CSV table of C-alpha atoms and ligand atoms in Angstrom, one decimal:
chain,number,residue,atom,x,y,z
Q,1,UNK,CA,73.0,96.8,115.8
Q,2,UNK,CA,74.7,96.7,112.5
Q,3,UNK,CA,72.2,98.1,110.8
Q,4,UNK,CA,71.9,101.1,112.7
Q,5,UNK,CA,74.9,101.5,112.7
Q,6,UNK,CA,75.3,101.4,108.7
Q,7,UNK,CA,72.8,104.3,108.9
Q,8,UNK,CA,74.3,106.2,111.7
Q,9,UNK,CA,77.4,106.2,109.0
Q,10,UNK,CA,75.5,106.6,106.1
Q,11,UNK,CA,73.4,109.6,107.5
Q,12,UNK,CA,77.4,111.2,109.2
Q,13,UNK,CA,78.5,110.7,105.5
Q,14,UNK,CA,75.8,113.0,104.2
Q,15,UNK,CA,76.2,115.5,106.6
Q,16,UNK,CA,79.7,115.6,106.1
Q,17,UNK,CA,79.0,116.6,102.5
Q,18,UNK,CA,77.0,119.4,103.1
Q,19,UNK,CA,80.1,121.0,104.1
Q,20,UNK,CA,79.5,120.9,107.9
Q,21,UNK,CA,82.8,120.8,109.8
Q,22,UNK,CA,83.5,117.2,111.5
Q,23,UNK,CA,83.5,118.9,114.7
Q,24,UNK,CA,79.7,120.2,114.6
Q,25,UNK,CA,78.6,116.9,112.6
Q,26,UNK,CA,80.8,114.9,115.5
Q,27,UNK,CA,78.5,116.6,118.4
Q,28,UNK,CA,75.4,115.1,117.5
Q,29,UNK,CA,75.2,111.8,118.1
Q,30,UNK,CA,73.1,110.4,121.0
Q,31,UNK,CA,75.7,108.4,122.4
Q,32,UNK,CA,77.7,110.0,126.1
Q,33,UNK,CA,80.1,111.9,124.5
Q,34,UNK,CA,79.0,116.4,123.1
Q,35,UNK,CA,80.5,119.2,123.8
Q,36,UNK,CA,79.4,120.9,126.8
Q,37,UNK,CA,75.7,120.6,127.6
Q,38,UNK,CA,74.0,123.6,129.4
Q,39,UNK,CA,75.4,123.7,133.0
Q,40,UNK,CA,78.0,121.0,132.4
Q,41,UNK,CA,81.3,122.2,133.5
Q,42,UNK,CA,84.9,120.9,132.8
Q,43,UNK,CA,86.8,119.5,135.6
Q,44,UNK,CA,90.4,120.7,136.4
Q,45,UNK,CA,92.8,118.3,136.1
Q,46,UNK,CA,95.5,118.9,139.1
Q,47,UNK,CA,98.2,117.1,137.1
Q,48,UNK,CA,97.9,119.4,134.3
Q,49,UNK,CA,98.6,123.5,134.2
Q,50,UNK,CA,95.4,125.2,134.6
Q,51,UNK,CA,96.0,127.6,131.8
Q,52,UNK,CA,96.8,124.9,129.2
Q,53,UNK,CA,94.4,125.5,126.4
Q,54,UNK,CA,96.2,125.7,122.7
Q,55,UNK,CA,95.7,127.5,119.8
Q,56,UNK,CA,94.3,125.6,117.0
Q,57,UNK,CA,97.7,124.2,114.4
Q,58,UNK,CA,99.7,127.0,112.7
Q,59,UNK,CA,101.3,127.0,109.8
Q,60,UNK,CA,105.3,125.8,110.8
Q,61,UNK,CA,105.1,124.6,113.9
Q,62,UNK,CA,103.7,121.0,115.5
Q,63,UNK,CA,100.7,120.9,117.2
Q,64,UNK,CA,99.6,119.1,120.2
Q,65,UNK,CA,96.0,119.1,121.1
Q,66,UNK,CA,94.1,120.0,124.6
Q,67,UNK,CA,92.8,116.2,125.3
Q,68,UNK,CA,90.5,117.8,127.8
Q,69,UNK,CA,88.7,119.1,124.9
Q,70,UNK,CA,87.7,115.5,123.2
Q,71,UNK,CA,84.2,115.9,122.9
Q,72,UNK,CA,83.6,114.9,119.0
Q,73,UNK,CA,84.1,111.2,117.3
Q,74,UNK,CA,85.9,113.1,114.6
Q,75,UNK,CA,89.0,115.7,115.4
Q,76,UNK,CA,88.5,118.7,113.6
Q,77,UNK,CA,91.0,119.0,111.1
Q,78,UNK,CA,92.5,122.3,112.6
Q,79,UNK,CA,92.9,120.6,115.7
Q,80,UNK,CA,94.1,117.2,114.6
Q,81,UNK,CA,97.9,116.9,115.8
Q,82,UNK,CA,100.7,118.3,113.7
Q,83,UNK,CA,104.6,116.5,113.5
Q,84,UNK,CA,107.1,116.4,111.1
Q,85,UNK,CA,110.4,116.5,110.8
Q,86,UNK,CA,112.2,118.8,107.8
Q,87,UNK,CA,109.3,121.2,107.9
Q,88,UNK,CA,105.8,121.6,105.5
Q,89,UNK,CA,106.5,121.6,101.6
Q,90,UNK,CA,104.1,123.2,99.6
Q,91,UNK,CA,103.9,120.4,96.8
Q,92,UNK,CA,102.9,122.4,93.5
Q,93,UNK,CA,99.3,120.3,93.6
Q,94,UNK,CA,98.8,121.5,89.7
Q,95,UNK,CA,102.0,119.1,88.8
Q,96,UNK,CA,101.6,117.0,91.2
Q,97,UNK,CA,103.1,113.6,90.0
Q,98,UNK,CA,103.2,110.4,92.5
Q,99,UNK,CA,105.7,108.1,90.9
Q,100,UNK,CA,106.1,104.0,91.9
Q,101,UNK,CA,109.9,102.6,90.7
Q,102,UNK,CA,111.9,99.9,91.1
Q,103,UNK,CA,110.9,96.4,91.3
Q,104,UNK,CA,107.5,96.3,89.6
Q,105,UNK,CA,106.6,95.3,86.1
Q,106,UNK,CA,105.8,99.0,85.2
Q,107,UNK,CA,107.0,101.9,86.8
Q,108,UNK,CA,104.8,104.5,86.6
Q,109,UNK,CA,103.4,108.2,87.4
Q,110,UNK,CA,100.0,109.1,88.8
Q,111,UNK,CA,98.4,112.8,88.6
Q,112,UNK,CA,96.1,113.9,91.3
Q,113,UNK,CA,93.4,113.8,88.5
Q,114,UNK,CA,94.9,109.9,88.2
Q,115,UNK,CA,94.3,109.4,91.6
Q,116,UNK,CA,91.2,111.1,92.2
Q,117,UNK,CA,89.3,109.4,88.7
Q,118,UNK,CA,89.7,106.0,90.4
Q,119,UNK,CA,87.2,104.5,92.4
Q,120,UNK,CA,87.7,106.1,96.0
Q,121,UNK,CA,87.4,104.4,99.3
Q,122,UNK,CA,86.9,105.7,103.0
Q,123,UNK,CA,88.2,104.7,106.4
Q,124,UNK,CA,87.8,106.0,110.0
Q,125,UNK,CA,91.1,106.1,111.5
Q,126,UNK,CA,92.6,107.1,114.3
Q,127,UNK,CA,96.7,107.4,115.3
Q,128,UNK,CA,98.7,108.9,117.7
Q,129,UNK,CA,102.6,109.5,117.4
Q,130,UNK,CA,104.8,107.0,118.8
Q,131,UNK,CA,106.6,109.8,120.8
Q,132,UNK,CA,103.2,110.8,122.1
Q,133,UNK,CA,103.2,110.5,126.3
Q,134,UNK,CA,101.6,111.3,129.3
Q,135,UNK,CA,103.9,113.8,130.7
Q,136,UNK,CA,103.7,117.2,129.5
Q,137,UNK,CA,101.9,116.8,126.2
Q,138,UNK,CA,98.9,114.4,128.0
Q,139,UNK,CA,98.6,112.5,125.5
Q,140,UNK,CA,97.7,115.5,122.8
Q,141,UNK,CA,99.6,114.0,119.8
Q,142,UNK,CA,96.6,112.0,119.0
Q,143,UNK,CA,93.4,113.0,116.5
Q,144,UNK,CA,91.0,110.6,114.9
Q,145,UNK,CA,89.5,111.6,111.2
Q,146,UNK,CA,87.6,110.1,108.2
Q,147,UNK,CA,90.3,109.4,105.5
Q,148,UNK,CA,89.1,109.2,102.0
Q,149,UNK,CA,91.3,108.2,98.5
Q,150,UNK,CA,92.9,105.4,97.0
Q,151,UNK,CA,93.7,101.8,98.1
Q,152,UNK,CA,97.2,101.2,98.2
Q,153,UNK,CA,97.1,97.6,97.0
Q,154,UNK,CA,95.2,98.8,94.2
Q,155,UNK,CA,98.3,100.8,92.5
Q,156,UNK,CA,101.0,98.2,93.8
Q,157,UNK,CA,99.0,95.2,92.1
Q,158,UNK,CA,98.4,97.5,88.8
Q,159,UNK,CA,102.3,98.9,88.9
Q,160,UNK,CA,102.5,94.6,89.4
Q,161,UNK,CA,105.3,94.0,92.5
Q,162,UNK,CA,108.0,91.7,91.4
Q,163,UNK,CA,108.3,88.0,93.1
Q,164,UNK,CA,112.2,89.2,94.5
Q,165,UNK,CA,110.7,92.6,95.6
Q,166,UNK,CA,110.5,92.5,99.6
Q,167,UNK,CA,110.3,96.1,100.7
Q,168,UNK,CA,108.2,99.4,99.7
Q,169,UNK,CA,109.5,102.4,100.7
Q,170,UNK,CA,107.7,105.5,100.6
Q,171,UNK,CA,109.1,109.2,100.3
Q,172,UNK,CA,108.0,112.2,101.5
Q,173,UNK,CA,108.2,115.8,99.4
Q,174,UNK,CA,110.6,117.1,102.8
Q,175,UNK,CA,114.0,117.0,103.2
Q,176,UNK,CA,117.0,117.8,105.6
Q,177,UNK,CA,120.5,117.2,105.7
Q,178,UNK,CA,121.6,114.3,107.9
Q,179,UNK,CA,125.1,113.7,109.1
Q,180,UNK,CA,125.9,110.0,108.5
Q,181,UNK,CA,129.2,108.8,110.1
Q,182,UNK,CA,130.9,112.3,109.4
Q,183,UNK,CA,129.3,113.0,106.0
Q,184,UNK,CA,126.5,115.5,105.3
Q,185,UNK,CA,123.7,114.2,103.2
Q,186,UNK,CA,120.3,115.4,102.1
Q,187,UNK,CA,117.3,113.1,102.7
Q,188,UNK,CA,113.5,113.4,102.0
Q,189,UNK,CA,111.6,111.8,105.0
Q,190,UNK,CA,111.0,108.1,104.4
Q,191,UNK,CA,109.4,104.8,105.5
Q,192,UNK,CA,108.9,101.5,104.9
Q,193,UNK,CA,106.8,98.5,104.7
Q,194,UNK,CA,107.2,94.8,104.1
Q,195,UNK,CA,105.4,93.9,100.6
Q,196,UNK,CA,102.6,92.0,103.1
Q,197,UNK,CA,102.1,95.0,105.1
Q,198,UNK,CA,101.6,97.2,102.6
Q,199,UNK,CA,99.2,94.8,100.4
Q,200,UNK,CA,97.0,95.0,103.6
Q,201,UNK,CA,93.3,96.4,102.3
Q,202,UNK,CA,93.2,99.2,104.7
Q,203,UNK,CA,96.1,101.4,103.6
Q,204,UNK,CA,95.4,104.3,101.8
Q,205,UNK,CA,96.7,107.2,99.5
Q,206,UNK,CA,94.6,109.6,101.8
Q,207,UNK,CA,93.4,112.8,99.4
Q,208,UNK,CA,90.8,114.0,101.9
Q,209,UNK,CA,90.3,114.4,105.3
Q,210,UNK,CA,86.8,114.5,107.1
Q,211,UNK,CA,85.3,115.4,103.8
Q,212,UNK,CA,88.0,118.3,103.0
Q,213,UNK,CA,91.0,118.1,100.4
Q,214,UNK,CA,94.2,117.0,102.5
Q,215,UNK,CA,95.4,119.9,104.5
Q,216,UNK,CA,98.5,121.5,104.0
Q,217,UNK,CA,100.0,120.7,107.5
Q,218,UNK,CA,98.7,116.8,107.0
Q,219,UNK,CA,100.2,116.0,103.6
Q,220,UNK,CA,98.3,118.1,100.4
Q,221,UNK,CA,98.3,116.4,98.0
Q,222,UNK,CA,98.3,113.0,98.9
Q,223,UNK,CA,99.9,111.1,102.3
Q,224,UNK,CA,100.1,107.4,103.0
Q,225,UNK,CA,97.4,106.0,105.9
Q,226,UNK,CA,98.7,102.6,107.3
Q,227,UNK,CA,95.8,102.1,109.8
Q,228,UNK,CA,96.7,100.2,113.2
Q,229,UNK,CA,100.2,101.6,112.9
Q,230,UNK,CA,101.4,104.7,114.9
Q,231,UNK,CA,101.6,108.4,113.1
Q,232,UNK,CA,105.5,108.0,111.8
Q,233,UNK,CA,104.0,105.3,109.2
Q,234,UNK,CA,101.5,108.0,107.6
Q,235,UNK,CA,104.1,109.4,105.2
Q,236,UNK,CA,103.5,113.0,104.2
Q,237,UNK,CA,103.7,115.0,101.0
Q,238,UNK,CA,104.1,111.7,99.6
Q,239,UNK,CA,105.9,111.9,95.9
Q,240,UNK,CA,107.6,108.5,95.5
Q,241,UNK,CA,107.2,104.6,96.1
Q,242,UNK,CA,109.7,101.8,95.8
Q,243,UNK,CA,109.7,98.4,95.4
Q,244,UNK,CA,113.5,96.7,96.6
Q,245,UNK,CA,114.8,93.5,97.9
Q,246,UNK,CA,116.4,94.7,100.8
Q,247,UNK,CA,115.4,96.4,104.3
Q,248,UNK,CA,115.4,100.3,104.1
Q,249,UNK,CA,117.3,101.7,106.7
Q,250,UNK,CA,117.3,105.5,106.5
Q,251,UNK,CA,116.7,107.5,109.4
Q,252,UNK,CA,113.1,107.2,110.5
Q,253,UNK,CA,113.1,103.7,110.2
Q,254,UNK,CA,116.5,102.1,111.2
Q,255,UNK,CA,117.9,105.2,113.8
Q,256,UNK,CA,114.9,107.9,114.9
Q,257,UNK,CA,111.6,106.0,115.8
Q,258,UNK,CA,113.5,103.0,117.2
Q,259,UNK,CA,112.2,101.6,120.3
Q,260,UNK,CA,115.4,100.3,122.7
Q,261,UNK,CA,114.0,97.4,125.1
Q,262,UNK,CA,114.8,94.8,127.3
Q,263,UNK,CA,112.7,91.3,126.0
Q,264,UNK,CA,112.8,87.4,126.3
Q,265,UNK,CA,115.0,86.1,123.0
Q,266,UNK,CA,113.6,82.9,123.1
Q,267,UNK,CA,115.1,81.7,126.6
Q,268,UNK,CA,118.1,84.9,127.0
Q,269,UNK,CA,117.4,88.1,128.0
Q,270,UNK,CA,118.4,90.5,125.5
Q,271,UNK,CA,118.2,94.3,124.9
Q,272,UNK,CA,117.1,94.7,121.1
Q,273,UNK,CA,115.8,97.6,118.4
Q,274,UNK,CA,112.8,97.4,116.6
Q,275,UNK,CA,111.4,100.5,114.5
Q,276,UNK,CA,108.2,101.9,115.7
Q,277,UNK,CA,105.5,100.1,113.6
Q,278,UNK,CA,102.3,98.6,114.7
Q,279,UNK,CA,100.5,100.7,117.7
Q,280,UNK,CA,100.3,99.2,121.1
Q,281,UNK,CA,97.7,98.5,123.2
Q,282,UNK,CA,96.8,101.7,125.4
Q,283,UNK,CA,94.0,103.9,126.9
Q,284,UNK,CA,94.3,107.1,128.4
Q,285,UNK,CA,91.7,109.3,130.6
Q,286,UNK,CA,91.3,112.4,129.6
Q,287,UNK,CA,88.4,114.2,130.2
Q,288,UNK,CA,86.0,114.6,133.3
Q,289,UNK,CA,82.7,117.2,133.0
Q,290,UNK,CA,80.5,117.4,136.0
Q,291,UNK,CA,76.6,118.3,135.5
Q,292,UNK,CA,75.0,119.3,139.0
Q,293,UNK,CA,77.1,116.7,141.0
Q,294,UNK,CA,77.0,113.9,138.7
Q,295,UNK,CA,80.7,113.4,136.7
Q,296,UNK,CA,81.5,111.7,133.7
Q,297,UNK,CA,84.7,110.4,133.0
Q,298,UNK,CA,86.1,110.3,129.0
Q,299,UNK,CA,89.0,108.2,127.7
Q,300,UNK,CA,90.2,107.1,124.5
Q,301,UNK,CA,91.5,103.7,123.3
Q,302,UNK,CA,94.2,103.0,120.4
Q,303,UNK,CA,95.6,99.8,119.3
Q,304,UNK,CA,96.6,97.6,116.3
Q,305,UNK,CA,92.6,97.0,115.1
Q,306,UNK,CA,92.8,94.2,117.4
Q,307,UNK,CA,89.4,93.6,118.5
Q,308,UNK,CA,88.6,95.1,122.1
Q,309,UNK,CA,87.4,93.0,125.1
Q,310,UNK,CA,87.1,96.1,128.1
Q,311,UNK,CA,88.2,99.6,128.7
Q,312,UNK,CA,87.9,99.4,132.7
Q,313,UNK,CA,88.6,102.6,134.8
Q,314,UNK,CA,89.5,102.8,138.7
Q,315,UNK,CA,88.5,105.5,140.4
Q,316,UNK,CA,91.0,105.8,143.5
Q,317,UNK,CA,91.3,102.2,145.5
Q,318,UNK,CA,88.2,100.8,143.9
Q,319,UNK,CA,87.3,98.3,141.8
Q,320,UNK,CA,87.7,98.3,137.8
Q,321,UNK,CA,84.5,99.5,136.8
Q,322,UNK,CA,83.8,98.8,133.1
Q,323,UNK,CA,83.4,102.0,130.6
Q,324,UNK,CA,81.0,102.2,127.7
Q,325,UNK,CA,82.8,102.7,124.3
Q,326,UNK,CA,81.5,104.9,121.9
Q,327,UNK,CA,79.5,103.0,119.2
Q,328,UNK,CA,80.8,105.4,116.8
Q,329,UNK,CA,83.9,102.8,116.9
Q,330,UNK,CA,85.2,101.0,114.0
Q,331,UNK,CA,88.4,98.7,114.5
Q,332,UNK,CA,91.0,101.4,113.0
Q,333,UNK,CA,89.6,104.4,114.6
Q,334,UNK,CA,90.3,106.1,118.1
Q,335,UNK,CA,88.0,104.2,120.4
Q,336,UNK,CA,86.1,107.2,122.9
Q,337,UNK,CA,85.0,105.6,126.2
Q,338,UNK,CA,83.0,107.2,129.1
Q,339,UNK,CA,82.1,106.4,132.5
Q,340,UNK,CA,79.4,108.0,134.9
Q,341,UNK,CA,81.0,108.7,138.0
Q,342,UNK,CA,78.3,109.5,140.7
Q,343,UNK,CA,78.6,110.9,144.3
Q,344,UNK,CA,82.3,111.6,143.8
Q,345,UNK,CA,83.3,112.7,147.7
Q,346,UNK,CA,84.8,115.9,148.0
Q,347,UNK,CA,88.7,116.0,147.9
Q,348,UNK,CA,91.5,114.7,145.5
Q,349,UNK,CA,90.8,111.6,143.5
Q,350,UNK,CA,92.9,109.3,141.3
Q,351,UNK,CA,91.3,108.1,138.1
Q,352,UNK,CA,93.0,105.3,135.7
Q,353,UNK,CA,91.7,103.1,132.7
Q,354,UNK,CA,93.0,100.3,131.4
Q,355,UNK,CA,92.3,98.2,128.0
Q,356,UNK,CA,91.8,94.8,127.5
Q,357,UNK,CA,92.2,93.1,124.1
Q,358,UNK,CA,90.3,90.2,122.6
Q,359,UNK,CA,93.7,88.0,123.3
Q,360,UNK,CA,93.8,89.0,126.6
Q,361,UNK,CA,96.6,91.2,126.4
Q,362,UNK,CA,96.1,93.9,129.0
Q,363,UNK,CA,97.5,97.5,129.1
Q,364,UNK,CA,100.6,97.3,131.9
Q,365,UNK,CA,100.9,99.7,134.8
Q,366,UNK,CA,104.2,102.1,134.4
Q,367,UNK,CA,105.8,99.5,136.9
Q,368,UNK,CA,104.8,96.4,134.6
Q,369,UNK,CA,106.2,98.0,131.3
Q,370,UNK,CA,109.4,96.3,129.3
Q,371,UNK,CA,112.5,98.3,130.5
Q,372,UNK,CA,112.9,100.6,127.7
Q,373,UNK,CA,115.2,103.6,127.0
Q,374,UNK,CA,114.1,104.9,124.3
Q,375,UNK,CA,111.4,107.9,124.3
Q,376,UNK,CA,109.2,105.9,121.8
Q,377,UNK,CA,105.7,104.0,123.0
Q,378,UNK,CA,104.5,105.1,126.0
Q,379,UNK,CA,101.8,103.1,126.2
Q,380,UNK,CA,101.3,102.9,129.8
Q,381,UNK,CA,98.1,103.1,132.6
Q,382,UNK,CA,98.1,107.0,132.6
Q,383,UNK,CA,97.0,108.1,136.5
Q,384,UNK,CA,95.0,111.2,136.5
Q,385,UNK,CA,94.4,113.8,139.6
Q,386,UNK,CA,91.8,115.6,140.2
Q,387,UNK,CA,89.9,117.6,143.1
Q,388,UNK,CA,86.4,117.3,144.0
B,401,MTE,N1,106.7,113.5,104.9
B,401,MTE,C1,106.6,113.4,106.2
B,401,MTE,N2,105.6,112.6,106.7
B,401,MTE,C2,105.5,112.4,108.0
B,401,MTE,C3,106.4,112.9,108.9
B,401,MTE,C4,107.5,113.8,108.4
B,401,MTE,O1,108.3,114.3,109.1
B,401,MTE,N3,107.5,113.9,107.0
B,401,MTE,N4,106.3,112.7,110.2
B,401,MTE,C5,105.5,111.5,110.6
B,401,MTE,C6,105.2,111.5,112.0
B,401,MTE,S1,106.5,111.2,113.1
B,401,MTE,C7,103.9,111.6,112.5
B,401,MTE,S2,103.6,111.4,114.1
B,401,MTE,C8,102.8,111.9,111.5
B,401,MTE,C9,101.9,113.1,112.0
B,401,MTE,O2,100.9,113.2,111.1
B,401,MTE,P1,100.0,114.5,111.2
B,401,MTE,O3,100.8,115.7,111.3
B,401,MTE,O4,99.0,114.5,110.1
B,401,MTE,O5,99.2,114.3,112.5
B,401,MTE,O6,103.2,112.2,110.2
B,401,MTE,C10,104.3,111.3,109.8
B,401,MTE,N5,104.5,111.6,108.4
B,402,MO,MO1,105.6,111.0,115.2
């Protein structure tokens, strides 16, 4: 099993080098999940508008994907979901300089030629935006990719982090003017990590993505990739990091992408903040194809990298009936899930998945989740409609 699936990787990493897009590459394997075969339709959702395919990302804009359209391991990078903030810098890439300050032993500066002449490293790695819901968008701020560049911990331990220094915090290229308690102030985009977070051996200062250069709209040059946490951690345009002793608070950590809930404080009942870090536990349907009158049901799965124990879906009142997950799967990327569904009855259905984790956490219904006010992670059983 390991072994094939070494060469499944190895033989996906050549292809992507020839310069195939991810999408065509992605199509391929044996497993469930292609793009259409011949005389498989796509199913009509009845929760969603009939006309709701989207263009592929533009220049300026967000992007939110069709999720009916999953059909590949690997988003294509024109379709992989777009968010930001203060807009899309164009960094000059020629003078591109990536500088690391504060508490280290030496500060220093890094070229793209810097980054790109040491030794490079690749992840799979999916994320979805921790404003990313059922309702309306359906989940579409989501996209899994190959990430290629350098490890983080690699610079930090060469820059040398000081003993005192607690917090990184890791700027973006964009910029806006935010009014703090009356005062206008211009900040770039921004977030942080505890020195132990960011010493994990998965991040990344991502330079390409499924085999191309880092698009424009996902970072060029360089962006940070903090798999297991939701989008807001993958800093963009990235141009500074800094080592301090004390908690960063600016906007997108300690105001925007702060999750408002009612939890257990030891034995009190309390409503407290916390900024959107790692992802939570969730699985959503989003595809069903039908091929003569046999149907096949796709989800996806993200989480932390916790190891997986189900993805189970329910097809109206009966019983959860366990998926099969794409073997494509590593533990940080976007784990695709299908179900055959035969002799589906005529008339509306309800399909719903749910995920379970290897420490038995399971993915709540909307009834079971923490009373929360904020708009941030949606993570709950996601009920689907259709018509037979
Ligand atoms: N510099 C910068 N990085 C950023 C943001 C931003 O506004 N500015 N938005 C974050 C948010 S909220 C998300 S969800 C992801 C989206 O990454 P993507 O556009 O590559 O999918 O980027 C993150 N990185
Ligand atoms: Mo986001």
């Amino acid at each position: 099993m390991h072994d094939e699936k070494m060469n499944r990787r190895t033989a996906l990493k050549k292809t992507l080098n020839t310069g195939l897009v991810a999408g065509a590459v992605a199509s391929m394997p044996p497993w469930g999940l292609s793009a259409l075969a011949q005389g498989e339709t796509l199913v009509p959702f009845s929760d969603m508008p009939e006309d709701y395919s989207r263009p592929t990302a533009q220049p300026g804009g967000t992007h939110f994907l069709d999720t009916r359209q999953i059909s590949s391991f690997y988003t294509d990078n024109k379709d992989f979901y777009v968010v930001q903030h203060y807009g899309q810098p164009e960094l000059d890439v020629a003078n591109y300089k990536l500088s690391v300050t504060g508490m280290v032993d030496n500060e220093r500066e890094y070229s793209l030629a810097d980054l790109r002449s040491r030794s490079q490293v690749q992840i799979d790695a999916g994320f979805e935006c921790g404003g990313n819901r059922a309702g309306g968008l359906f989940q579409g701020l989501i996209g899994n990719a190959r990430w290629g560049g350098v490890s983080l911990r690699s610079i930090l331990e060469e820059c040398g982090v000081q003993a005192d220094g607690k917090e990184i915090v890791f700027f973006g290229g964009d910029s806006g003017t935010e009014n703090i308690r009356d005062t206008d102030v211009e900040q770039n985009f921004a977030r942080s990590l505890h020195v132990e977070d960011a010493m994990r051996d998965v991040n990344m200062l991502a330079l390409e993505m499924n085999g191309e250069a880092l698009p424009q709209l996902h970072g060029r040059p360089v962006r940070l990739l903090i798999p297991g946490f939701y989008g807001v951690a993958n800093v963009k345009w990235l141009t500074q990091i800094h080592v301090q002793n004390r908690r960063y608070m600016g906007r997108f950590m300690g105001r925007d992408y702060v999750t408002l809930k009612r939890e257990a404080v030891g034995s009190e009942e309390r409503w407290v903040e916390h900024s959107v870090t790692r992802t939570q536990l969730k699985s959503s349907v989003v595809r069903v194809t039908k091929l003569g009158n046999r149907h096949k049901i796709t989800g996806f799965v993200l989480n932390d990298g916790t190891p997986l124990r189900s993805v189970e879906v329910k097809i109206d009142n009966g019983p959860w009936q366990e998926a099969q997950i794409d073997p494509q799967s590593t533990q940080y990327s976007w784990k695709l899930f299908t179900l055959d569904w035969n002799g589906a009855g005529r008339g509306e259905h309800t399909l719903v998945s749910r995920v379970t984790d290897a420490n038995g956490h399971v993915q709540p219904t909307v009834e079971q989740m923490p009373e929360k006010v904020s708009r941030w992670e949606n993570y709950a059983q996601f009920p689907r409609t259709l018509v037979i």
